[in-house]
Coordinates of C-alpha atoms in Angstrom, one line a residue:
Chain A
X225 CA 0.0 0.0 0.0
X226 CA 1.4 3.4 -0.9
X227 CA 2.0 6.2 1.5
X228 CA -1.1 8.2 2.2
X229 CA -1.4 11.5 0.4
X230 CA -0.5 14.4 2.5
X231 CA -2.5 17.6 2.1
X232 CA -0.4 20.7 1.6
X233 CA -0.5 23.0 4.6
X234 CA -2.9 20.9 6.7
X235 CA -2.0 20.5 10.3
X236 CA -5.4 20.2 11.9
X237 CA -6.6 22.0 14.9
X238 CA -5.0 20.4 17.9
X239 CA -3.6 21.8 21.0
X240 CA -0.5 19.9 22.0
X241 CA -0.4 21.0 25.6
X242 CA 0.6 24.5 26.6
X243 CA 4.2 24.2 25.7
X244 CA 5.1 20.8 27.1
X245 CA 6.4 20.2 30.6
X246 CA 4.0 19.1 33.3
X247 CA 0.9 19.4 31.0
X248 CA 2.4 17.2 28.4
X249 CA 3.0 14.6 31.0
X250 CA -0.7 14.7 32.0
X251 CA -1.8 14.1 28.4
X252 CA -2.3 10.4 27.7
X253 CA -0.8 9.0 24.5
X254 CA -2.5 10.0 21.3
X255 CA -4.6 12.7 23.0
X256 CA -4.6 16.4 22.5
X257 CA -5.6 19.0 25.1
X258 CA -8.8 21.0 24.7
X259 CA -10.2 23.9 26.7
X260 CA -13.7 23.1 25.3
X261 CA -16.1 20.6 26.7
X262 CA -17.3 18.8 23.6
X263 CA -20.8 17.3 23.6
X264 CA -20.8 13.8 22.1
X265 CA -24.0 11.8 22.0
X266 CA -25.4 8.7 20.4
X267 CA -29.0 9.9 20.5
X268 CA -31.4 12.5 21.6
X269 CA -30.7 14.1 25.0
X270 CA -32.8 12.4 27.7
X271 CA -34.5 14.9 30.0
X272 CA -35.8 12.9 33.0
X273 CA -37.5 15.2 35.5
X274 CA -36.1 15.1 39.0
X275 CA -39.3 13.9 40.5
X276 CA -39.2 10.8 38.2
X277 CA -35.4 10.2 38.6
X278 CA -34.0 7.4 40.6
X279 CA -30.7 5.6 41.0
X280 CA -30.7 1.9 41.7
X281 CA -28.1 -0.7 42.6
X282 CA -29.3 -4.3 41.9
X283 CA -28.1 -7.7 40.9
X284 CA -25.7 -9.7 43.1
X285 CA -26.5 -7.7 46.2
X286 CA -28.5 -9.0 49.2
X287 CA -31.1 -6.4 48.6
X288 CA -31.4 -3.9 45.8
X289 CA -31.3 -0.2 46.8
X290 CA -33.0 2.7 45.1
X291 CA -32.6 6.4 45.8
X292 CA -34.9 9.2 44.8
X293 CA -33.3 12.4 43.8
X294 CA -33.7 14.0 47.2
X295 CA -32.4 10.9 48.9
X296 CA -29.4 10.8 46.5
X297 CA -28.6 14.5 47.2
X298 CA -28.6 13.7 50.9
X299 CA -25.7 11.3 50.6
X300 CA -22.3 12.5 51.6
X301 CA -20.9 14.4 48.6
X302 CA -17.5 15.7 47.8
X303 CA -15.6 17.6 45.2
X304 CA -13.3 16.0 42.6
X305 CA -10.8 17.7 40.2
X306 CA -9.8 15.3 37.6
X307 CA -8.5 15.0 34.1
X308 CA -10.8 13.4 31.5
X309 CA -9.9 11.7 28.2
X310 CA -12.3 10.9 25.5
X311 CA -11.5 8.1 23.0
X312 CA -12.2 10.7 20.3
X313 CA -8.8 12.1 21.3
X314 CA -9.6 15.2 23.4
X315 CA -8.3 15.5 27.0
X316 CA -9.5 18.1 29.3
X317 CA -7.5 18.9 32.5
X318 CA -8.7 19.9 35.9
X319 CA -12.4 19.3 35.4
X320 CA -14.3 20.1 38.6
X321 CA -17.1 17.8 39.6
X322 CA -19.3 17.3 42.7
X323 CA -21.1 14.1 43.6
X324 CA -21.0 10.9 45.6
X325 CA -18.4 8.2 45.4
X326 CA -19.4 4.8 44.1
X327 CA -17.8 3.4 47.3
X328 CA -20.4 5.3 49.3
X329 CA -23.2 4.0 47.2
X330 CA -22.0 0.4 47.5
X331 CA -21.9 0.8 51.3
X332 CA -25.6 0.7 51.2
X333 CA -25.8 -2.8 49.7
X334 CA -24.2 -6.1 50.6
X335 CA -22.2 -7.4 47.7
X336 CA -22.4 -11.1 47.0
X337 CA -19.0 -12.8 47.2
X338 CA -19.3 -13.6 43.5
X339 CA -19.8 -10.0 42.6
X340 CA -17.2 -8.9 40.1
X341 CA -18.6 -6.5 37.6
X342 CA -20.8 -3.4 37.5
X343 CA -22.9 -2.7 34.5
X344 CA -23.9 0.9 34.4
X345 CA -27.2 1.6 32.6
X346 CA -28.5 5.0 31.6
X347 CA -31.4 6.8 30.0
X348 CA -31.3 6.5 26.3
X349 CA -30.6 2.7 26.4
X350 CA -26.9 3.2 27.0
X351 CA -24.8 0.8 29.0
X352 CA -21.1 0.4 29.9
X353 CA -19.3 -2.3 31.8
X354 CA -16.6 -2.0 34.5
X355 CA -14.9 -4.5 36.8
X356 CA -15.7 -3.7 40.4
X357 CA -12.0 -3.2 40.9
X358 CA -12.2 -0.2 38.5
X359 CA -14.9 1.6 40.5
X360 CA -13.9 1.0 44.1
X361 CA -11.5 2.9 46.3
X362 CA -12.3 6.3 45.0
X363 CA -11.9 5.5 41.3
X364 CA -15.5 6.4 40.4
X365 CA -18.3 8.7 41.4
X366 CA -21.7 9.8 40.3
X367 CA -21.6 13.5 39.7
X368 CA -24.5 16.0 39.6
X369 CA -22.5 19.2 39.4
X370 CA -19.8 20.3 37.0
X371 CA -17.8 23.4 37.4
X372 CA -19.9 24.5 40.3
X373 CA -23.2 24.3 38.5
X374 CA -25.8 21.6 38.1
X375 CA -24.9 19.2 35.4
X376 CA -26.7 20.2 32.2
X377 CA -28.7 17.5 30.2
X378 CA -26.2 17.8 27.3
X379 CA -23.4 16.8 29.5
X380 CA -25.3 14.0 31.2
X381 CA -27.4 15.7 33.8
X382 CA -29.1 15.3 36.2
X383 CA -26.3 12.8 37.1
X384 CA -23.6 10.9 35.3
X385 CA -21.0 8.3 36.2
X386 CA -17.5 9.6 36.1
X387 CA -14.5 7.2 36.0
X388 CA -11.5 9.4 35.4
X389 CA -9.1 6.5 34.9
X390 CA -10.9 5.3 31.8
X391 CA -11.9 6.8 28.4
X392 CA -14.9 8.9 28.9
X393 CA -17.4 6.6 27.2
X394 CA -17.2 4.6 30.4
X395 CA -18.5 7.7 32.3
X396 CA -22.1 7.0 31.5
X397 CA -24.2 10.1 31.0
X398 CA -27.7 10.1 32.4
X399 CA -26.8 7.1 34.6
X400 CA -29.7 5.5 36.4
X401 CA -28.1 2.5 38.1
X402 CA -25.5 -0.2 38.5
X403 CA -26.2 -3.9 38.0
X404 CA -23.8 -6.0 39.9
X405 CA -22.9 -9.3 38.1
X406 CA -20.5 -12.2 38.4
X407 CA -19.9 -12.1 34.7
X408 CA -18.9 -9.3 32.4
X409 CA -21.3 -7.9 29.8
X410 CA -19.8 -5.6 27.2
X411 CA -21.8 -2.4 26.9
X412 CA -23.0 -0.2 24.0
X413 CA -19.6 0.7 22.6
X414 CA -17.6 -2.3 24.0
X415 CA -19.8 -4.7 22.1
X416 CA -19.1 -2.8 18.9
X417 CA -15.3 -2.9 18.7
X418 CA -14.2 -0.6 21.5
X419 CA -11.9 -1.9 24.2
X420 CA -13.5 -3.7 27.0
X421 CA -11.5 -1.9 29.7
X422 CA -10.5 1.4 28.2
X423 CA -7.4 2.5 30.1
X424 CA -6.3 5.7 28.4
X425 CA -2.7 5.4 29.7
X426 CA -2.4 2.1 28.0
X427 CA -4.2 3.5 25.0
X428 CA -6.9 0.8 25.1
X429 CA -9.2 2.3 22.5
X430 CA -10.3 -0.7 20.5
X431 CA -10.7 -4.4 21.2
X432 CA -7.4 -6.0 20.5
X433 CA -5.3 -3.0 21.6
Chain B
X390 CA -5.5 7.3 8.3
X391 CA -3.4 8.7 11.2
X392 CA -0.3 7.0 12.6
X393 CA -2.5 4.4 14.3
X394 CA -4.2 3.7 11.0
X395 CA -7.4 5.1 12.3
X396 CA -9.7 7.5 10.4
X397 CA -10.3 10.2 13.0
X398 CA -14.0 9.8 13.2
X399 CA -13.7 11.7 16.4
X400 CA -13.3 14.8 14.3
X401 CA -16.7 14.0 12.8
X402 CA -17.6 14.2 16.5
X403 CA -16.0 17.6 16.8
X404 CA -17.5 18.5 13.4
X405 CA -17.2 21.8 11.8
X406 CA -19.6 23.3 14.3
X407 CA -18.3 22.2 17.6
X408 CA -20.3 23.5 20.5
X409 CA -22.2 22.7 23.5
X410 CA -25.6 22.8 22.0
X411 CA -28.1 20.1 22.4
X412 CA -27.6 16.9 20.5
X413 CA -30.8 17.5 18.6
X414 CA -29.3 20.5 16.7
X415 CA -26.5 18.2 15.5
X416 CA -28.8 15.4 14.3
X417 CA -28.0 14.7 10.7
X418 CA -29.3 12.0 8.5
X419 CA -28.1 8.9 6.7
X420 CA -26.8 11.1 3.8
X421 CA -24.0 12.2 6.1
X422 CA -22.7 8.6 6.4
X423 CA -23.3 7.8 2.8
X424 CA -19.6 7.6 1.9
X425 CA -18.6 5.5 4.8
X426 CA -21.5 3.1 4.3
X427 CA -20.7 2.9 0.6
X428 CA -17.2 2.0 1.4
X429 CA -18.5 -0.9 3.5
X430 CA -21.5 -2.1 1.5
X431 CA -19.9 -1.5 -1.9
X432 CA -22.7 0.7 -3.1
X433 CA -24.7 3.7 -2.2
X434 CA -27.3 2.7 0.5
X435 CA -29.0 6.1 1.1
X436 CA -32.0 4.9 -0.9
X437 CA -32.0 1.4 0.6
X438 CA -35.2 0.7 2.6
X439 CA -34.6 -0.7 6.0
X440 CA -37.1 -2.0 8.5
X441 CA -36.7 -0.9 12.1
X442 CA -36.5 -3.9 14.4
X443 CA -38.1 -2.0 17.2
X444 CA -41.2 -0.6 15.6
X445 CA -41.4 -2.1 12.2
X446 CA -41.3 1.2 10.3
X447 CA -39.6 1.1 7.0
X448 CA -37.5 4.1 6.1
X449 CA -34.6 4.5 3.6
X450 CA -31.2 4.8 5.2
X451 CA -30.9 8.4 4.0
X452 CA -33.8 9.3 6.3
X453 CA -32.4 7.7 9.4
X454 CA -31.4 10.2 12.1
X455 CA -27.6 10.2 12.3
X456 CA -25.7 11.0 15.5
X457 CA -22.1 11.3 14.4
X458 CA -20.6 13.1 17.3
X459 CA -19.8 10.0 19.3
X460 CA -17.1 7.3 19.4
X461 CA -19.0 5.8 16.5
X462 CA -22.0 6.7 14.4
X463 CA -25.5 5.8 15.4
X464 CA -28.4 5.8 13.0
X465 CA -31.9 5.9 14.6
X466 CA -35.4 5.2 13.3
X467 CA -37.1 8.6 12.7
X468 CA -40.4 7.1 13.9
X469 CA -39.4 5.5 17.3
X470 CA -35.9 6.7 17.9
X471 CA -34.6 3.1 18.3
X472 CA -31.1 2.3 17.1
X473 CA -31.1 0.8 13.7
X474 CA -27.4 0.9 12.7
X475 CA -24.2 1.5 14.5
X476 CA -20.8 2.0 12.8
X477 CA -17.4 2.0 14.4
X478 CA -14.1 2.4 12.6
X479 CA -11.1 0.7 14.3
X480 CA -7.6 0.4 12.9
X481 CA -8.4 -3.0 11.5
X482 CA -12.0 -2.9 10.5
X483 CA -15.2 -1.0 10.0
X484 CA -17.8 -2.7 12.3
X485 CA -21.4 -2.4 11.4
X486 CA -24.0 -3.5 13.9
X487 CA -27.3 -4.0 12.2
X488 CA -29.3 -5.8 14.8
X489 CA -31.6 -2.8 15.0
X490 CA -32.5 -3.4 11.3
X491 CA -34.9 -6.2 10.8
X492 CA -34.3 -6.1 7.1
X493 CA -32.3 -4.1 4.5
X494 CA -33.5 -4.4 1.0
X495 CA -31.0 -4.0 -1.8
X496 CA -32.8 -3.7 -5.1
X497 CA -31.1 -5.1 -8.2
X498 CA -31.1 -2.7 -11.1
Chain C
X629 CA -14.0 -1.2 -6.4
X630 CA -16.8 0.9 -7.8
X631 CA -15.6 4.3 -9.0
X632 CA -17.5 6.2 -6.4
X633 CA -16.0 4.5 -3.4
X634 CA -12.3 4.9 -4.0
X635 CA -10.4 8.1 -3.1
X636 CA -9.2 10.2 -6.0
X637 CA -6.9 13.1 -6.2
X638 CA -8.6 16.3 -7.4
X639 CA -6.9 19.5 -8.4
X640 CA -8.3 22.8 -7.4
X641 CA -8.8 24.6 -10.7
X642 CA -10.4 27.8 -9.5
X643 CA -11.8 29.6 -6.6
X644 CA -14.6 32.1 -6.5
X645 CA -16.1 34.0 -3.5
X646 CA -19.9 33.8 -3.4
X647 CA -20.3 35.9 -0.3
X648 CA -18.0 37.2 2.4
X649 CA -17.9 33.9 4.1
X650 CA -18.7 31.4 1.3
X651 CA -16.3 30.3 -1.4
X652 CA -16.7 28.0 -4.4
X653 CA -13.9 25.6 -5.2
X654 CA -13.8 24.1 -8.7
X655 CA -12.2 20.7 -8.6
X656 CA -10.9 18.9 -11.6
X657 CA -11.0 15.2 -11.2
X658 CA -9.4 12.8 -13.7
X659 CA -11.8 9.9 -14.5
X660 CA -14.7 11.6 -12.8
X661 CA -17.8 9.4 -13.5
X662 CA -20.3 12.2 -13.4
X663 CA -23.0 12.8 -10.8
X664 CA -26.7 13.4 -10.3
X665 CA -27.8 16.8 -9.1
X666 CA -28.1 16.7 -5.3
X667 CA -25.2 14.2 -4.6
X668 CA -22.2 15.1 -2.6
X669 CA -18.6 14.1 -2.2
X670 CA -16.4 13.3 0.8
X671 CA -13.1 15.1 1.0
X672 CA -10.2 14.0 3.1
X673 CA -7.4 16.1 4.5
X674 CA -4.2 14.4 5.9
X675 CA -1.5 16.0 7.9
X676 CA 2.1 14.9 7.8
X677 CA 1.9 12.9 11.0
X678 CA -1.0 11.0 9.6
X679 CA -3.8 12.8 11.4
X680 CA -6.7 13.0 9.0
X681 CA -10.3 14.4 8.9
X682 CA -13.1 13.8 6.4
X683 CA -16.0 16.0 5.6
X684 CA -18.9 15.8 3.2
X685 CA -19.7 18.6 0.8
X686 CA -22.6 18.8 -1.7
X687 CA -21.8 19.3 -5.4
X688 CA -23.1 22.7 -6.5
X689 CA -22.4 22.3 -10.2
X690 CA -24.5 20.5 -12.8
X691 CA -23.4 17.1 -14.3
X692 CA -23.4 18.7 -17.7
X693 CA -20.0 20.2 -16.8
X694 CA -18.0 17.2 -17.4
X695 CA -14.8 16.3 -15.5
X696 CA -15.1 19.0 -12.8
X697 CA -17.3 19.8 -9.9
X698 CA -18.0 22.9 -7.8
X699 CA -18.0 22.7 -4.0
X700 CA -19.4 25.7 -2.3
X701 CA -18.2 25.9 1.3
X702 CA -19.2 28.3 4.1
X703 CA -16.4 29.2 6.4
X704 CA -17.3 28.3 9.9
X705 CA -15.0 30.0 12.5
X706 CA -14.6 26.9 14.6
X707 CA -14.6 24.6 11.6
X708 CA -11.3 22.7 11.2
X709 CA -11.9 21.8 7.6
X710 CA -13.8 24.8 6.3
X711 CA -11.3 27.3 7.7
X712 CA -8.5 25.3 6.1
X713 CA -10.2 25.3 2.8
X714 CA -10.7 29.1 3.0
X715 CA -7.5 30.1 4.6
X716 CA -4.9 27.8 3.0
X717 CA -6.1 26.2 -0.2
X718 CA -5.1 27.9 -3.5
X719 CA -5.5 26.9 -7.1
X720 CA -3.2 24.1 -8.0
X721 CA -3.6 22.4 -4.6
X722 CA -4.7 18.8 -4.6
X723 CA -7.4 17.3 -2.4
X724 CA -8.5 13.7 -1.9
X725 CA -12.1 13.3 -3.0
X726 CA -14.5 10.3 -2.8
X727 CA -17.8 10.1 -4.7
X728 CA -20.3 11.0 -6.0
X729 CA -22.4 9.7 -3.1
X730 CA -26.0 9.8 -2.1
X731 CA -28.6 8.5 -4.6
X732 CA -31.4 9.3 -2.3
X733 CA -31.1 13.1 -2.3
X734 CA -30.8 13.5 -6.0
X735 CA -33.0 14.7 -8.8
X736 CA -32.8 15.0 -12.6
X737 CA -35.3 16.4 -15.0
X738 CA -36.2 13.0 -16.3
X739 CA -38.0 12.1 -13.1
X740 CA -41.1 14.0 -14.0
X741 CA -43.3 16.1 -11.7
X742 CA -42.6 19.6 -10.6
X743 CA -39.7 20.6 -8.3
X744 CA -40.1 22.3 -5.0
X745 CA -36.9 23.3 -3.2
X746 CA -36.4 24.6 0.3
X747 CA -33.0 25.8 1.3
X748 CA -31.4 27.3 4.4
X749 CA -28.0 28.9 4.0
X750 CA -25.4 26.6 2.5
X751 CA -28.2 24.0 2.1
X752 CA -28.8 25.7 -1.2
X753 CA -25.7 24.1 -2.7
X754 CA -27.2 20.7 -3.8
X755 CA -30.4 22.4 -4.8
X756 CA -28.4 24.7 -7.1
X757 CA -27.0 21.7 -8.8
X758 CA -30.6 20.7 -9.5
X759 CA -31.5 24.2 -10.8
X760 CA -28.4 24.5 -13.0
X761 CA -29.1 21.1 -14.5
X762 CA -32.7 22.0 -15.0
X763 CA -31.6 25.2 -16.9
X764 CA -29.8 23.0 -19.4
X765 CA -32.8 20.8 -20.2
X766 CA -35.3 21.8 -22.9
X767 CA -38.8 22.2 -21.5
X768 CA -38.0 21.4 -17.9
X769 CA -40.7 20.9 -15.3
X770 CA -41.9 23.9 -13.2
X771 CA -39.9 24.7 -10.2
X772 CA -40.0 26.8 -7.1
X773 CA -37.3 27.7 -4.5
X774 CA -37.8 29.1 -1.0
X775 CA -34.4 30.2 0.2
X776 CA -33.6 31.4 3.7
X777 CA -30.6 33.5 4.4
X778 CA -29.5 35.7 7.3
X779 CA -29.1 38.9 5.3
X780 CA -28.9 40.1 1.7
X781 CA -25.1 39.9 1.5
X782 CA -25.2 36.3 2.6
X783 CA -27.4 35.1 -0.2
X784 CA -25.3 32.5 -2.0
X785 CA -25.6 32.5 -5.8
X786 CA -27.8 35.6 -5.5
X787 CA -27.1 37.0 -9.0
X788 CA -27.2 33.7 -10.8
X789 CA -30.5 32.8 -9.2
X790 CA -32.0 36.1 -10.3
X791 CA -30.8 35.4 -13.8
X792 CA -32.2 31.9 -13.9
X793 CA -35.6 33.2 -12.7
X794 CA -35.6 36.1 -15.1
X795 CA -35.0 33.8 -18.1
X796 CA -37.7 31.2 -17.1
X797 CA -41.2 32.1 -16.1
X798 CA -41.7 28.5 -14.9
X799 CA -39.1 29.0 -12.2
X800 CA -40.1 31.0 -9.1
X801 CA -37.6 32.0 -6.4
X802 CA -38.7 33.5 -3.1
X803 CA -36.1 34.7 -0.5
X804 CA -36.5 35.2 3.2
X805 CA -34.0 37.2 5.1
X806 CA -34.2 36.4 8.8
X807 CA -31.8 38.7 10.5
X808 CA -31.9 41.9 8.6
X809 CA -33.2 43.3 5.4
X810 CA -32.0 46.1 3.1
X811 CA -34.3 49.1 2.7
X812 CA -36.9 48.5 0.1
X813 CA -36.9 44.7 0.6
X814 CA -40.1 43.1 -0.6
X815 CA -39.3 39.5 0.2
X816 CA -40.1 37.6 3.3
X817 CA -38.5 38.5 6.6
X818 CA -39.2 35.6 8.9
X819 CA -38.2 32.0 9.3
X820 CA -39.6 29.5 6.9
X821 CA -43.1 28.4 8.0
X822 CA -46.1 26.5 6.7
X823 CA -47.8 29.6 5.4
X824 CA -44.7 30.6 3.3
X825 CA -44.3 27.1 2.0
X826 CA -48.0 26.8 1.2
X827 CA -47.9 30.0 -0.9
X828 CA -44.9 28.7 -2.8
X829 CA -46.1 25.1 -3.4
X830 CA -49.7 25.8 -4.4
X831 CA -49.0 27.0 -7.9
X832 CA -47.1 23.8 -8.6
X833 CA -50.2 21.6 -8.5
X834 CA -49.9 17.9 -8.1
X835 CA -46.9 15.7 -8.7
X836 CA -44.5 17.8 -6.6
X837 CA -41.1 16.5 -5.7
X838 CA -39.7 18.4 -2.7
X839 CA -36.1 18.6 -1.6
X840 CA -35.2 20.3 1.6
X841 CA -31.6 21.1 2.7
X842 CA -30.1 23.1 5.4
X843 CA -29.8 23.3 9.2
X844 CA -31.6 20.5 11.0
X845 CA -34.2 22.7 12.6
X846 CA -35.2 24.3 9.3
X847 CA -35.4 20.9 7.6
X848 CA -37.6 19.4 10.3
X849 CA -39.9 22.4 10.3
X850 CA -40.2 22.5 6.5
X851 CA -40.7 18.7 6.2
X852 CA -43.4 18.6 8.8
X853 CA -45.1 21.6 7.2
X854 CA -45.1 20.0 3.8
X855 CA -46.6 16.9 5.2
X856 CA -49.4 19.0 6.8
X857 CA -49.9 20.7 3.4
X858 CA -50.6 17.3 2.0
X859 CA -47.5 16.3 0.2
X860 CA -46.9 12.5 0.3
X861 CA -44.0 11.5 2.6
X862 CA -42.3 9.7 -0.2
X863 CA -42.2 12.9 -2.3
X864 CA -40.3 14.8 0.4
X865 CA -36.5 14.3 0.6
X866 CA -34.3 15.9 3.2
X867 CA -30.7 16.5 3.9
X868 CA -29.6 17.9 7.2
X869 CA -26.5 20.0 7.5
X870 CA -26.5 20.3 11.3
X871 CA -26.6 23.7 13.0
X872 CA -25.3 26.8 11.4
X873 CA -22.8 29.1 12.9
X874 CA -24.5 32.1 14.4

């Protein structure tokens, strides 16, 4: 196969850090830094009213647990400042979120000893899968505030999952619950060629990476 | 193809009109994916009728609602919003998930 | 591989500014198989490190101009590709092109029935290919265009449209300017709505084939309105361009 044709004068619009140094180190391989917050979506924006919203943990737990919006807001919340990488190559540093840790949520259920995976489901028929080891110990939270303001529907509001250590497709927008399972179940993108785990530092974009 | 051999479909995601507007503004239709689908199916499919597996409505691919600002492209039924086709491009392959299409009808000329 | 699926190298033969933000690029393509009015091409830009982007652009020229096509592109400030095309590309540059693509949103005079066109901004481009083709055909069917632009200076192909309509009393063109109008303006001044479409489509009688192209919101509004006006769904074809820049 011959070399691809190079278009004269085209470099594309990519920010490669702000001059290297510490910011370059924070940019995972193959990513470029952005100051925008792009909206990516696979479908129409769900808009669940808060009085109909709920979050549920079910599956391999002794008893499923459901929270209404008010009950969810009453949980101990904290702030996170994290870097986010999307598989479409943008990375945004120092994103400020507020929400509840998945650890806190799991404290309210008794996990079966065979529990190994959490399948997150969301409005709009979206799912993504994570091993429990990827969401425990402060690695994941459910956020309802971004940058000091309520999370807008376009960015996943009222609440979304955030897993900073994985490509952002794992951070399910409009999340409504976690189903705890012994076996893995590839989600919306994972079942279509994207990597099952999605560690951006190992550049796990596609299955087979 | 970039150094990874991947077509940066993410930049379809950024699109020429990147912004934080609602996804609805950015809904396109199957015409926007015509080239990519033609590369896969070997023919233009925008006029190909497909039956939605969720609601049974038959529409041509050109009328499916296309969401291209995503890790892959998603084509939805204009009647019920159900996913009809999904397309992901990896370094090795183009993956088309058509489980949302009960049937695609390719007419012979 | 069929012709329309492989990438070809096109040469930019000419550039012409249509409005302050819209430019037409004439591409000469060896072995170009020809196209149907309404179809588009994909173009691909590749940087030295292999980073590449693709975009689709409608062909604005008629198929009767053999071997070359016109792409009319609006410069969007945040647009990675459109700003490259406007700011960097000069005559003699080469660009990868794939197509023609899109048999669904296409029309030629042989189809019969009258032609009803609804355009928003750069959505006029594929419809212009239809009108330019129609102008080359003896005794073409009646046609009507409703064209929404922000202001007078933004009307793409303004002079040529005036000329086409002046020469052909079976072609009607109605403009609407939604943001501002010059003094003495006698056209519409509001967003496209059912009343406006009704006035334009009524004289065409039955057998209308409608093509709507532009920003998604305009396309949805117009398509729904035409359905309510009684056009059969299979006579309405749409192509959504996504949102416009403000």
